Each structure stands twice: as C-alpha cells, then as structure tokens.
Short mmCIF file of C-alpha atoms in Angstrom, two decimals:
data_model
loop_
_atom_site.label_atom_id
_atom_site.label_comp_id
_atom_site.label_asym_id
_atom_site.label_seq_id
_atom_site.Cartn_x
_atom_site.Cartn_y
_atom_site.Cartn_z
CA MET A 119 103.89 96.52 132.77
CA VAL A 120 101.16 97.67 130.35
CA ARG A 121 98.10 98.76 132.25
CA ILE A 122 94.65 97.41 131.47
CA GLN A 123 93.40 100.91 130.71
CA VAL A 124 96.09 101.39 128.05
CA ARG A 125 95.42 97.96 126.59
CA LEU A 126 91.67 98.57 126.46
CA THR A 127 92.22 101.96 124.79
CA LEU A 128 94.58 100.44 122.24
CA LEU A 129 92.13 97.60 121.64
CA PHE A 130 89.20 99.94 120.97
CA VAL A 131 91.38 102.22 118.81
CA VAL A 132 92.56 99.25 116.75
CA ILE A 133 89.00 97.92 116.39
CA VAL A 134 87.56 101.30 115.35
CA THR A 135 90.49 101.92 113.00
CA LEU A 136 90.06 98.49 111.42
CA VAL A 137 86.30 98.93 111.02
CA LEU A 138 86.63 102.41 109.56
CA GLY A 139 89.54 101.28 107.40
CA ILE A 140 87.50 98.42 105.99
CA SER A 141 84.53 100.73 105.48
CA GLY A 142 86.73 103.35 103.83
CA SER A 143 88.33 100.73 101.60
CA TYR A 144 84.93 99.58 100.47
CA THR A 145 83.81 103.19 99.88
CA GLN A 146 87.05 103.86 97.99
CA TYR A 147 86.49 100.77 95.87
CA THR A 148 82.87 101.77 95.14
CA LEU A 149 83.85 105.36 94.29
CA SER A 150 86.65 104.16 92.05
CA ASN A 151 84.29 101.88 90.15
CA LYS A 152 81.72 104.69 89.82
CA LEU A 153 84.31 107.18 88.56
CA GLU A 154 85.71 104.64 86.11
CA SER A 155 82.19 103.89 84.86
CA ASP A 156 81.40 107.62 84.45
CA SER A 157 84.70 108.11 82.64
CA THR A 158 83.92 105.23 80.27
CA ARG A 159 80.46 106.63 79.52
CA LEU A 160 81.96 110.07 78.96
CA ARG A 161 84.52 108.73 76.51
CA SER A 162 81.92 106.70 74.68
CA GLY A 163 79.56 109.68 74.49
CA VAL A 164 82.20 112.12 73.28
CA LEU A 165 83.43 109.76 70.58
CA THR A 166 79.90 108.94 69.48
CA ARG A 167 78.92 112.59 69.19
CA LEU A 168 82.14 113.49 67.39
CA GLN A 169 81.72 110.63 64.94
CA THR A 170 78.16 111.84 64.26
CA SER A 171 78.69 115.62 63.91
CA LEU A 172 82.21 115.96 62.50
CA PRO A 173 82.04 113.94 59.20
CA SER A 174 79.65 116.29 57.41
CA ALA A 175 81.51 119.45 58.54
CA LEU A 176 84.83 117.88 57.56
CA TRP A 177 83.33 116.82 54.20
CA ASP A 178 82.37 120.42 53.57
CA LEU A 179 85.75 121.58 54.93
CA ASP A 180 83.83 123.90 57.30
CA LYS A 181 86.56 124.67 59.83
CA SER A 182 84.42 127.03 61.91
CA LYS A 183 81.80 124.37 62.38
CA VAL A 184 84.48 121.84 63.29
CA ASP A 185 85.97 124.27 65.83
CA SER A 186 82.53 124.92 67.26
CA ILE A 187 81.83 121.20 67.63
CA VAL A 188 85.27 120.62 69.23
CA ALA A 189 84.82 123.53 71.65
CA SER A 190 81.45 122.24 72.76
CA GLU A 191 82.87 118.81 73.49
CA MET A 192 85.85 120.24 75.47
CA LEU A 193 83.61 121.46 78.28
CA PRO A 194 84.19 118.40 80.60
CA PRO A 195 87.53 118.84 82.44
CA GLU A 196 88.44 115.22 81.76
CA LEU A 197 89.17 116.11 78.08
CA VAL A 198 92.75 117.29 77.56
CA GLY A 199 92.58 117.80 73.81
CA ILE A 200 90.77 116.97 70.56
CA ARG A 201 92.54 116.72 67.20
CA VAL A 202 90.61 116.40 63.93
CA TYR A 203 92.49 115.08 60.88
CA ASP A 204 91.30 115.36 57.29
CA ALA A 205 92.08 112.41 55.04
CA SER A 206 93.77 114.63 52.45
CA VAL A 207 94.82 117.75 54.34
CA GLY A 208 96.11 116.19 57.61
CA LEU A 209 95.59 118.05 60.91
CA PHE A 210 92.51 120.11 60.19
CA ALA A 211 91.38 121.54 63.52
CA GLY A 212 91.49 120.94 67.24
CA ALA A 213 91.71 122.33 70.73
CA MET A 214 93.72 121.61 73.88
CA ARG A 215 93.69 122.54 77.54
CA ASP A 216 96.61 124.55 78.85
CA ALA A 217 98.33 124.18 82.23
CA ASN A 218 95.69 126.36 83.91
CA GLY A 219 92.82 124.30 82.49
CA ALA A 220 91.68 126.96 79.98
CA LEU A 221 90.89 126.09 76.33
CA ALA A 222 93.44 127.06 73.76
CA PRO A 223 93.71 126.49 69.99
CA LEU A 224 95.84 123.62 68.92
CA SER A 225 99.21 125.14 68.08
CA SER A 226 101.33 122.17 67.15
CA GLU A 227 101.56 118.41 67.02
CA ALA A 228 103.08 118.32 70.53
CA ALA A 229 102.14 115.28 72.57
CA MET A 230 99.36 115.84 75.07
CA ALA A 231 98.91 114.24 78.48
CA GLY A 232 96.30 111.64 79.18
CA THR A 233 95.10 108.64 77.27
CA ALA A 234 94.64 109.10 73.53
CA ILE A 235 91.68 107.41 71.80
CA GLU A 236 91.45 107.43 68.03
CA ALA A 237 88.21 106.98 66.01
CA PRO A 238 87.57 107.19 62.20
CA LEU A 239 85.18 109.76 60.73
CA VAL A 240 82.87 108.21 58.10
CA PHE A 241 80.72 110.38 55.80
CA ARG A 242 77.61 109.12 54.02
CA ASP A 243 75.36 111.75 52.38
CA ALA A 244 71.59 111.35 52.04
CA VAL A 245 71.67 110.66 48.28
CA ALA A 246 74.37 108.06 48.58
CA ALA A 247 72.57 106.49 51.46
CA ALA A 248 69.30 106.32 49.46
CA SER A 249 71.01 104.80 46.44
CA GLY A 250 72.96 102.35 48.53
CA GLY A 251 76.29 103.93 47.89
CA THR A 252 79.34 103.25 49.98
CA ALA A 253 80.47 105.39 52.87
CA VAL A 254 83.60 107.52 52.61
CA ILE A 255 86.22 107.89 55.43
CA VAL A 256 86.89 111.61 55.42
CA GLY A 257 89.31 111.63 58.34
CA LYS A 258 89.82 110.74 61.94
CA VAL A 259 89.52 112.26 65.39
CA VAL A 260 92.00 111.75 68.29
CA VAL A 261 90.70 112.55 71.77
CA ASN A 262 93.01 112.74 74.86
CA PHE A 263 91.29 111.96 78.16
CA SER A 264 92.91 112.68 81.59
CA ARG A 265 92.61 110.63 84.83
CA ALA A 266 93.68 113.53 87.01
CA GLN A 267 90.13 114.24 88.15
CA ILE A 268 89.56 110.59 89.08
CA ASP A 269 92.84 110.39 91.00
CA ALA A 270 92.12 113.72 92.72
CA ALA A 271 88.68 112.53 93.76
CA LEU A 272 90.09 109.25 95.12
CA ARG A 273 92.86 111.08 97.03
CA GLY A 274 90.32 113.46 98.47
CA GLU A 275 88.17 110.55 99.62
CA VAL A 276 91.23 108.90 101.25
CA ARG A 277 92.12 112.10 103.09
CA ARG A 278 88.54 112.50 104.25
CA LYS A 279 88.46 108.92 105.60
CA VAL A 280 91.84 109.31 107.32
CA LEU A 281 90.71 112.50 109.00
CA GLU A 282 87.47 110.79 109.98
CA VAL A 283 89.36 107.85 111.53
CA LEU A 284 91.76 110.17 113.38
CA MET A 285 88.92 112.30 114.73
CA LEU A 286 86.95 109.24 115.86
CA ASP A 287 90.09 107.75 117.48
CA VAL A 288 90.77 110.99 119.36
CA ILE A 289 87.15 111.17 120.51
CA LEU A 290 87.24 107.48 121.49
CA VAL A 291 90.49 107.85 123.46
CA ALA A 292 89.13 110.87 125.28
CA ALA A 293 85.82 109.14 126.02
CA LEU A 294 87.51 105.95 127.17
CA GLY A 295 89.96 107.91 129.30
CA LEU A 296 87.12 109.66 131.11
CA SER A 297 84.95 106.56 131.45
CA LEU A 298 87.74 104.17 132.48
CA ARG A 299 88.99 106.64 135.06
CA ILE A 300 85.70 106.13 136.87
CA VAL A 301 86.42 102.38 136.98
CA PHE A 302 90.18 102.26 137.42
CA GLY A 303 90.41 104.95 140.09
CA PRO A 304 88.75 102.77 142.73
CA LEU A 305 90.60 99.74 141.35
CA ARG A 306 93.92 101.48 141.99
CA GLN A 307 92.83 102.11 145.55
CA LEU A 308 91.90 98.46 145.84
CA ARG A 309 95.26 97.43 144.35
CA ASP A 310 97.19 99.61 146.79
CA GLY A 311 95.16 98.15 149.63
CA LEU A 312 95.93 94.60 148.46
CA PHE A 313 99.66 95.38 148.24
CA ASP A 314 99.64 96.82 151.73
CA LEU A 315 97.68 93.80 152.94
CA ALA A 316 100.22 91.43 151.39
CA THR A 317 103.36 93.29 152.54
CA ARG A 318 102.56 95.00 155.82
CA GLY A 319 100.00 92.68 157.38
CA SER A 320 96.30 93.18 157.85
CA ASP A 321 96.69 94.73 161.28
CA GLU A 322 98.46 97.77 159.78
CA VAL A 323 96.22 98.31 156.70
CA GLU A 324 93.46 100.88 156.80
CA GLU A 325 90.06 99.92 155.41
CA LEU A 326 89.02 101.59 152.16
CA PRO A 327 86.17 104.15 152.17
CA GLU A 328 82.79 102.62 151.40
CA SER A 329 81.02 105.77 150.18
CA ARG A 330 80.37 104.53 146.61
CA ARG A 331 76.94 103.07 145.85
CA ASP A 332 77.72 101.11 142.71
CA GLU A 333 79.35 97.83 141.72
CA LEU A 334 82.82 99.09 142.64
CA GLY A 335 81.49 100.09 146.03
CA ASP A 336 80.33 96.51 146.47
CA VAL A 337 83.84 95.31 145.58
CA ILE A 338 85.41 97.68 148.10
CA ARG A 339 83.00 96.57 150.79
CA GLY A 340 83.87 92.96 149.94
CA PHE A 341 87.57 93.79 150.22
CA ASN A 342 87.07 95.33 153.63
CA ALA A 343 85.10 92.25 154.71
CA VAL A 344 87.92 90.01 153.46
CA GLN A 345 90.45 92.14 155.31
CA ARG A 346 88.50 91.84 158.55
CA LYS A 347 88.24 88.09 157.97
CA LEU A 348 91.99 87.89 157.34
CA LYS A 349 92.69 89.73 160.55
CA SER A 350 90.67 87.16 162.41
CA ILE A 351 92.37 84.28 160.57
CA ILE A 352 95.84 85.71 161.17
CA GLU A 353 95.10 86.08 164.84
CA ARG A 354 93.89 82.49 165.06
CA THR A 355 96.87 81.33 163.00
CA ARG A 356 99.29 83.02 165.38
CA HIS A 357 97.68 81.28 168.32
CA ALA A 358 97.73 77.99 166.38
CA GLU A 359 101.41 78.48 165.49
CA ASP A 360 102.28 79.10 169.12
CA ALA A 361 100.34 75.99 170.10
CA ALA A 362 101.97 73.98 167.28
CA ARG A 363 105.41 75.18 168.32
CA ARG A 364 104.79 74.04 171.85
CA SER A 365 103.35 70.77 170.58
CA GLN A 366 106.38 70.27 168.35
CA GLN A 367 108.72 70.70 171.27
CA GLU A 368 106.68 68.25 173.30
CA THR A 369 106.61 65.82 170.37
CA ALA A 370 110.38 66.06 169.88
CA GLN A 371 110.90 65.35 173.57
CA ALA A 372 108.47 62.42 173.38
CA MET A 373 110.28 61.11 170.30
CA MET A 374 113.60 61.26 172.11
CA ASP A 375 112.09 59.41 175.04
CA LEU A 376 110.57 56.86 172.67
CA ARG A 377 113.88 56.29 170.93
CA ARG A 378 115.68 55.85 174.23
CA THR A 379 112.98 53.41 175.30
CA GLN A 380 113.23 51.51 172.05
CA GLU A 381 117.02 51.39 172.29
CA SER A 382 116.62 50.01 175.79
CA LEU A 383 114.11 47.41 174.58
CA LEU A 384 116.36 46.42 171.70
CA GLN A 385 119.35 46.08 173.99
CA SER A 386 117.26 44.05 176.41
CA GLU A 387 116.18 41.79 173.56
CA ARG A 388 119.77 41.24 172.52
CA LEU A 389 120.86 40.57 176.07
CA ALA A 390 117.93 38.22 176.52
CA SER A 391 119.04 36.34 173.42
CA LEU A 392 122.56 36.17 174.78
CA GLY A 393 121.23 34.97 178.14
CA SER A 394 119.23 32.24 176.40
CA LEU A 395 122.41 31.27 174.56
CA VAL A 396 124.31 31.10 177.85
CA ALA A 397 121.65 28.92 179.43
CA GLY A 398 121.55 26.57 176.44
CA VAL A 399 125.30 26.25 176.20
CA ALA A 400 125.57 25.65 179.94
CA HIS A 401 122.98 22.89 179.70
CA GLU A 402 124.73 21.41 176.67
CA ILE A 403 128.14 21.46 178.33
CA ASN A 404 126.73 19.72 181.39
CA THR A 405 126.39 16.39 179.50
CA PRO A 406 129.99 15.97 178.19
CA VAL A 407 131.40 17.31 181.45
CA GLY A 408 129.26 14.82 183.43
CA ILE A 409 130.33 11.93 181.21
CA ALA A 410 133.98 12.99 181.52
CA LEU A 411 133.62 13.23 185.32
CA THR A 412 131.97 9.79 185.53
CA SER A 413 134.65 8.28 183.30
CA ALA A 414 137.36 9.86 185.43
CA SER A 415 135.73 8.42 188.58
CA VAL A 416 135.59 4.94 187.02
CA LEU A 417 139.23 5.26 185.95
CA LYS A 418 140.24 6.39 189.43
CA GLU A 419 138.44 3.44 191.07
CA ALA A 420 140.11 1.02 188.65
CA THR A 421 143.47 2.68 189.28
CA ASP A 422 142.98 2.45 193.07
CA ALA A 423 142.03 -1.21 192.71
CA ILE A 424 145.04 -2.11 190.58
CA SER A 425 147.31 -0.07 192.86
CA ALA A 426 146.02 -2.04 195.90
CA ALA A 427 146.57 -5.32 194.08
CA VAL A 428 150.12 -4.32 193.19
CA ALA A 429 150.79 -3.29 196.78
CA ALA A 430 149.44 -6.61 198.08
CA GLY A 431 151.59 -8.54 195.59
CA ASN A 432 148.71 -10.65 194.32
CA ILE A 433 148.12 -8.91 190.99
CA ARG A 434 147.11 -11.08 188.10
CA LYS A 435 147.28 -10.74 184.37
CA THR A 436 143.49 -10.64 184.07
CA ASP A 437 143.39 -7.69 186.48
CA ILE A 438 145.92 -5.83 184.36
CA VAL A 439 144.02 -6.58 181.15
CA ARG A 440 140.70 -5.50 182.72
CA TYR A 441 142.33 -2.31 184.03
CA LEU A 442 143.77 -1.51 180.62
CA GLU A 443 140.37 -1.95 178.98
CA THR A 444 138.75 0.26 181.62
CA ALA A 445 141.49 2.88 181.25
CA SER A 446 141.27 2.84 177.46
CA GLU A 447 137.47 3.25 177.42
CA SER A 448 137.52 5.90 180.16
CA SER A 449 140.30 7.82 178.42
CA ARG A 450 138.35 7.70 175.14
CA LEU A 451 135.19 8.97 176.82
CA ILE A 452 137.10 11.65 178.69
CA MET A 453 138.89 12.83 175.52
CA ASN A 454 135.76 12.85 173.34
CA ASN A 455 133.58 14.68 175.85
CA ALA A 456 136.35 17.07 176.82
CA TYR A 457 136.83 17.92 173.13
CA ARG A 458 133.08 18.34 172.73
CA ALA A 459 132.90 20.65 175.76
CA ALA A 460 135.95 22.60 174.59
CA HIS A 461 134.37 23.05 171.13
CA LEU A 462 131.12 24.27 172.67
CA ILE A 463 132.99 26.64 174.98
CA HIS A 464 135.11 27.96 172.11
CA SER A 465 132.06 28.59 169.92
CA PHE A 466 130.13 30.18 172.77
CA LYS A 467 133.12 32.32 173.77
CA GLN A 468 133.58 33.59 170.20
CA ILE A 469 129.87 34.28 169.63
CA ALA A 470 129.40 35.88 173.06
CA ALA A 471 132.51 38.02 172.66
CA ASP A 472 131.38 39.20 169.24
CA GLN A 473 127.90 40.09 170.49
CA VAL A 474 129.20 41.97 173.50
CA SER A 475 132.08 43.85 171.90
CA GLU A 476 130.57 44.54 168.43
CA ALA A 477 134.14 44.78 167.11
CA ARG A 478 134.76 44.74 163.39
CA ARG A 479 137.07 42.14 161.89
CA ALA A 480 137.54 39.95 158.84
CA PHE A 481 136.38 36.33 159.14
CA GLU A 482 135.62 33.33 156.98
CA LEU A 483 131.87 33.29 156.48
CA ARG A 484 131.09 29.58 156.27
CA SER A 485 132.97 28.58 159.42
CA TYR A 486 131.38 31.44 161.34
CA ILE A 487 127.87 30.42 160.28
CA VAL A 488 128.68 26.88 161.46
CA GLU A 489 129.82 28.25 164.83
CA VAL A 490 126.63 30.27 165.21
CA MET A 491 124.50 27.23 164.41
CA ASP A 492 126.55 25.15 166.87
CA SER A 493 125.79 27.69 169.57
CA LEU A 494 122.09 27.29 168.76
CA GLN A 495 122.15 23.48 168.96
CA PRO A 496 120.90 23.40 172.58
CA THR A 497 117.74 25.19 171.39
CA LEU A 498 117.44 23.36 168.09
CA LYS A 499 117.77 19.96 169.79
CA LYS A 500 114.46 20.59 171.55
CA THR A 501 112.68 20.89 168.17
CA ARG A 502 112.36 18.78 165.08
CA SER A 503 113.90 21.46 162.90
CA GLU A 504 117.01 20.87 160.80
CA VAL A 505 119.38 23.61 159.62
CA ILE A 506 121.12 23.09 156.28
CA ILE A 507 124.07 25.36 155.49
CA ASP A 508 124.87 25.86 151.81
CA CYS A 509 127.81 28.27 151.84
CA PRO A 510 130.93 27.86 149.70
CA PRO A 511 134.23 28.03 151.59
CA GLY A 512 136.71 30.84 151.17
CA ILE A 513 134.33 33.82 151.44
CA GLU A 514 136.09 36.49 153.49
CA PHE A 515 133.62 38.84 155.17
CA ASP A 516 134.98 42.13 156.57
CA SER A 517 132.24 43.30 158.92
CA TYR A 518 130.72 42.82 162.38
CA PRO A 519 130.57 39.14 163.36
CA GLY A 520 128.52 39.86 166.47
CA ALA A 521 125.86 41.68 164.47
CA LEU A 522 125.85 38.85 161.90
CA ALA A 523 125.41 36.30 164.71
CA GLN A 524 122.50 38.35 166.04
CA VAL A 525 120.91 38.44 162.55
CA LEU A 526 121.29 34.70 161.97
CA THR A 527 120.12 33.86 165.49
CA ASN A 528 117.00 36.00 165.18
CA LEU A 529 116.13 34.68 161.71
CA VAL A 530 116.63 31.01 162.65
CA LEU A 531 114.77 31.30 165.97
CA ASN A 532 112.00 33.24 164.19
CA CYS A 533 111.63 30.29 161.80
CA VAL A 534 111.64 27.81 164.72
CA GLU A 535 109.04 29.73 166.73
CA HIS A 536 106.68 30.85 163.95
CA ALA A 537 107.14 28.56 160.93
CA PHE A 538 106.73 25.14 162.57
CA ASP A 539 104.45 23.60 165.15
CA ALA A 540 105.98 21.76 168.11
CA ASP A 541 105.37 18.35 166.51
CA THR A 542 106.13 19.35 162.91
CA ALA A 543 109.48 18.55 161.35
CA GLY A 544 110.92 21.32 159.24
CA THR A 545 113.98 22.45 157.34
CA ILE A 546 115.74 25.79 157.54
CA HIS A 547 118.04 26.41 154.60
CA ILE A 548 120.84 29.01 154.80
CA GLY A 549 122.25 29.65 151.33
CA VAL A 550 125.09 32.02 150.51
CA ARG A 551 126.42 33.10 147.14
CA CYS A 552 128.60 35.88 145.80
CA GLU A 553 126.62 38.16 143.53
CA GLY A 554 127.50 37.89 139.86
CA GLU A 555 129.41 34.61 140.24
CA GLY A 556 128.25 31.24 138.92
CA LYS A 557 130.37 28.65 140.68
CA ALA A 558 132.01 30.08 143.72
CA ASN A 559 135.72 29.57 144.28
CA ALA A 560 138.36 31.26 146.35
CA ASN A 561 139.45 33.74 143.67
CA ALA A 562 135.89 34.57 142.58
CA ASN A 563 134.77 35.06 146.19
CA ALA A 564 137.71 37.33 146.87
CA LYS A 565 136.72 39.61 143.97
CA ALA A 566 132.98 39.67 144.72
CA GLN A 567 131.65 42.96 146.09
CA TRP A 568 128.30 41.73 147.42
CA ILE A 569 127.15 38.69 149.35
CA VAL A 570 123.61 37.39 148.94
CA MET A 571 122.33 35.28 151.83
CA GLN A 572 119.02 33.45 151.74
CA VAL A 573 117.31 32.09 154.88
CA ARG A 574 114.41 29.90 153.76
CA ASP A 575 112.03 27.59 155.60
CA ASN A 576 109.30 25.22 154.47
CA GLY A 577 106.90 26.14 157.24
CA CYS A 578 103.44 27.67 157.36
CA GLY A 579 104.38 31.01 155.75
CA ILE A 580 103.43 34.60 156.64
CA ALA A 581 99.92 36.01 156.27
CA PRO A 582 99.60 38.65 153.52
CA ASP A 583 98.33 41.31 155.94
CA LEU A 584 101.51 40.90 158.04
CA LEU A 585 103.98 40.59 155.17
CA GLU A 586 104.38 44.35 154.66
CA ARG A 587 104.68 45.01 158.42
CA VAL A 588 106.89 42.08 159.36
CA PHE A 589 109.92 44.33 160.02
CA ASP A 590 107.97 46.91 162.05
CA PRO A 591 108.67 46.99 165.78
CA PHE A 592 106.30 45.15 168.14
CA VAL A 593 104.60 43.23 165.30
CA THR A 594 104.18 39.60 166.38
CA THR A 595 101.74 36.72 166.10
CA ARG A 596 102.70 35.42 169.55
CA ARG A 597 101.54 38.33 171.68
CA GLY A 598 101.17 37.08 175.24
CA GLN A 599 103.13 33.90 174.46
CA GLY A 600 106.62 35.31 174.89
CA GLY A 601 106.85 37.14 171.55
CA THR A 602 108.03 40.76 171.71
CA GLY A 603 107.89 41.64 168.00
CA LEU A 604 111.43 43.08 168.09
CA GLY A 605 113.42 40.20 166.59
CA LEU A 606 112.92 41.04 162.91
CA ASN A 607 113.06 44.77 163.63
CA ILE A 608 116.53 44.22 165.10
CA VAL A 609 117.46 42.26 161.98
CA PHE A 610 116.21 45.05 159.68
CA ASN A 611 118.07 47.79 161.56
CA LEU A 612 121.30 45.79 161.70
CA ILE A 613 121.18 45.02 157.97
CA ALA A 614 120.25 48.55 156.89
CA LYS A 615 122.25 50.64 159.35
CA GLN A 616 125.22 48.58 160.48
CA PHE A 617 125.93 46.51 157.37
CA GLY A 618 124.69 49.01 154.77
CA GLY A 619 122.70 46.27 153.02
CA THR A 620 119.10 45.37 152.30
CA ILE A 621 116.68 42.67 153.40
CA THR A 622 113.41 41.61 151.77
CA VAL A 623 110.88 38.90 152.58
CA SER A 624 108.58 36.85 150.39
CA SER A 625 106.11 34.23 151.47
CA THR A 626 103.20 32.07 150.36
CA LEU A 627 100.85 30.62 152.95
CA GLY A 628 101.56 26.94 153.45
CA GLN A 629 104.82 27.08 151.48
CA GLY A 630 107.19 28.78 153.89
CA ALA A 631 108.95 32.13 153.89
CA THR A 632 112.21 33.42 152.38
CA PHE A 633 114.37 36.21 153.78
CA LEU A 634 116.83 37.57 151.20
CA LEU A 635 119.81 39.52 152.55
CA ARG A 636 122.14 41.51 150.29
CA LEU A 637 125.29 42.62 152.11
CA PRO A 638 128.48 44.34 150.93
CA ARG A 639 131.45 42.00 151.36
CA VAL A 640 133.32 44.89 153.01
CA THR A 641 131.08 47.04 155.18
CA PRO A 642 131.28 50.70 153.99
CA LEU A 643 133.05 53.19 156.22
CA ALA A 644 129.83 55.16 156.60
CA HIS A 645 128.48 52.19 158.59
CA SER A 646 131.72 51.26 160.38
CA LYS A 647 130.79 53.02 163.61
CA GLY A 648 127.70 50.92 164.18
CA GLU A 649 124.76 53.31 163.98
CA GLY A 650 121.96 53.01 166.48
CA HIS A 651 119.05 50.66 165.83
CA GLY A 652 116.07 52.98 165.86
CA ASP A 653 112.76 52.76 164.09
CA ARG A 654 112.56 51.15 160.69
CA THR A 655 112.54 53.71 157.89
CA GLN A 656 109.32 53.20 156.00
#
C-alpha cells in the first residue's frame, strides 16, 4: 500500500520536475536560437570583411598582409581555419587552429573540421571603377567554422538545469518530509486508534491525547467524542440485542402456538364440513328409506290379505290380479329407493373414508368428481344452483382423493354461499382438461403430466380489494353469519403443499369468479407425505 505521504511527495516532485523541465526546454530552445543567430552573424561578418580586405592584398601578391588579415580574423574560437587561394597560384596563404586551440600556419591541404564556407574574392581598382571597367576575380577564400562552442554551451546549460532540478527536488522532498510529518504523525495515531476501535471494541481502546491546539487537535477531539458515543451506542445495542433475543424466543413460541391453533381450526373446519356432509346425506337417505319402508308395509298388508283369502278358500281372480299389481309397484318402489339409498351410502362412504384417512391412490377423475357432487346434493337441493361437470373420461389421477374432495367441496360451497343470493339461480361450471392436449382421449390423458381444473360461477364476483387476499386465513365477507374465512385458505394449502400445484383466481364484479387449479397428474414424492396446512406463503 503506497502511503499518502509518498504519493504527495512523488506528485510534487513530478510537478516541479515537469515545470522546471518545460522551463529548461524553453531556455535551451532560446539559447540555441541565440547561439545560432550569433554564429550566423559571425560567419557573415567574417566573410564580408575577408571579401573586402583580401582582394587588394591578393592582387598585389602581398602575402604578409594576407597573413595579417587572416590572423586578425582567426581570433574568434568558432573559426577552425582560413584558406586563401590565388586564381593563378593556387593556395596562397592561410591559418588553422591546432588540437589545443592555438593558431598555426597552414601546412597542407588536409581537411579541417567544421563547416566550410567558400566565397570569391573580387578586385576592382579605383581607376577601373572610375572608368567603368569590369571587376576581376583574383581568387577565393574558404573559411571553416566549428559548432563545438555552440554544442558545449548547450550541454553546459542542460547540465546546469539538471542540477537545478535535482537540487530543487531534494530540497522539496526534505521540506515535504518535515512538513508532512507534522500532519501524518497525528493521523497515524488516529489510524491506529481507529483500527483498535474496529478490532478490539471501544471499551478496550484508550482515548488519544488532546494536547494539540490546531486542526488536527480538533480531529482528535472529534475522534474521542465519536469513541465515547460509540461506547454508549454499543452498550445500548447490547441491551437491545438481549431484549431482541428474548423477544425472538417469545415470538417463536407464539408462532408455534399460533400454528397449532391454526392447525386445530383447520382440522375443525374440515370436520365441520364432514359433519355437514353426514347430516345432509342422512337427511337425503331418509326419503328413499321411508318410501321403501312404506312400500314394504303396503306389500306386507296385501300379502297378508291374499294369504287370508287363500286360507279361507274364497280367493278370486281379481284379488290375485290386484295383489300382483300392488306387489309389482311396491317391488319397483322398494328396488328404486333401495338402489338410490345404496348409491348415496356408497358415495358418502367413499368420500368420508377418503377425507378421514387421507390415503393416496389412483382413481378416475370424472367419476370421482361426480361422486363428490352427489354427496353435495343434499346441500345443493336447498339452493337454485346447478353444477355442470365438463371432464373427459379416462383421466387417471394418482393423488389424494380426500384432499381433492375437500378442495371441490370448499370451492363449490364457497360459490353457493358467496356468489349467489338465496333467490338467485346460478351455474357452477367444473371444467377439466389435460395441459397441452386439444381433444382429450384415453391415450392423450394417460400421457399428460398436468391437469388443469377450472371452477367458474356466474355470480356476483369478488371485490377488487379482496381479490388479492382471498386465500388469506380468516378473510370472509360473511363475518358473524357463519363464515370462518378458512375455506379458501384450506384449498390454497392443499393445492400448494399436498398436491404440489398452483391455484389462481380472477374475477369481475357482476360477472362471476374463476378459480384455476393446475395439478400434476401424479403428485410428486416431495408432497406424498401430506405436509401440514399452515399459513399461506405470501
């Protein structure tokens, strides 16, 4: 981890280096231009003077004068050598600078360092000039100029700037180190205190000294105030955690009690439904049994009468015919009502056994729905409601018939009690289809994995404010009129937990309500043990 002090030092060093580097580059550029300009003026001046003074001396072939002129021009160190050529003689005179920088006579035609500049020497005497005569080229001069002084001056300037930057950087680092130590020393103490506060707890951390009377002292005093505040908060938090822990235990116990109470209420609701079914079936059986008993009594009286006539020996054909008619009618009534009672008893026995045992088995869905509706006929006969079953035959359902009977019973009775008024005729439609199949048949139904059941009525519908809470426990519109608000909650829990399916409801006021059930054709093993029917999962 790079410390802030190091980063600040590096930042200032980089900034100062960049500023001085830019300044030095500009100075170097300015110096280079100045030196180049001076060198150009020097070259121009030397050539101009040589072109002015050498032609006459060269015309007179005055070598001493030429040497004197050359020596005077060789004073600037930038000149490496001067060679004077006569047009007829060739190399006439010259001078060069040796390795030590001293002037020496030109000894040979050896190449000299530097840049060579050649200029012609033109002679025009006063008489020829007055008469308009032409000028005569008497020779040429070759001057070698060196850039060594310019390069040395530029290198020296670079070294000076580099040393200046290094010295300023060293001074800056030292100054920053001393000044930042004043700031970061207390910050390190504050950091260590924060680490201790975070790792060891505020109760074990010592407060920092508050002797400073500057901004950092204010920060330290603020830290100590925060630490004292944290101690107070931690203490209150510990008390709150203890209270929350106790409250959680009490809440868990209350939840367990609530679940047991709800289970008891749900079981009571189911038993109450079964008791209502028993009472209705008993009342329904009473009629066919009474008719059968009356018919048997009539048949017995007719049999006793015909037996007495036979014993007295005065039996007539009309008596026998009347007896046969009575016996035939009584037998028909006895058979029909006995069959009706037996059918009701069989349906009730199957439905009651399924609801009590909650055993799992495979059954044909359509016939079982018919049996459930038959068991509800005693209740439905008291209303003007009609149940229409639209279920294709041949659908094998491997699940819990008792739970399915409970679901259908609760949904149908919910429609009877809430969808229709006492004097209003209504229709309850139970539709079943296999998901993904168009026309159901035995083979298609056997392959289907899901069963979709729709229970629809054309009643008054469900209010929008109740539609989202219709499956919640104890939600009812008949509070105080016998409604417990558990019927649809039982349905939801059975569908979700015991069947492993889903149920949804849709409704429009005045146009009825539709409950859509989606059930697996074979109940998954995860739901085969019949989970408890607790609260609805929101």
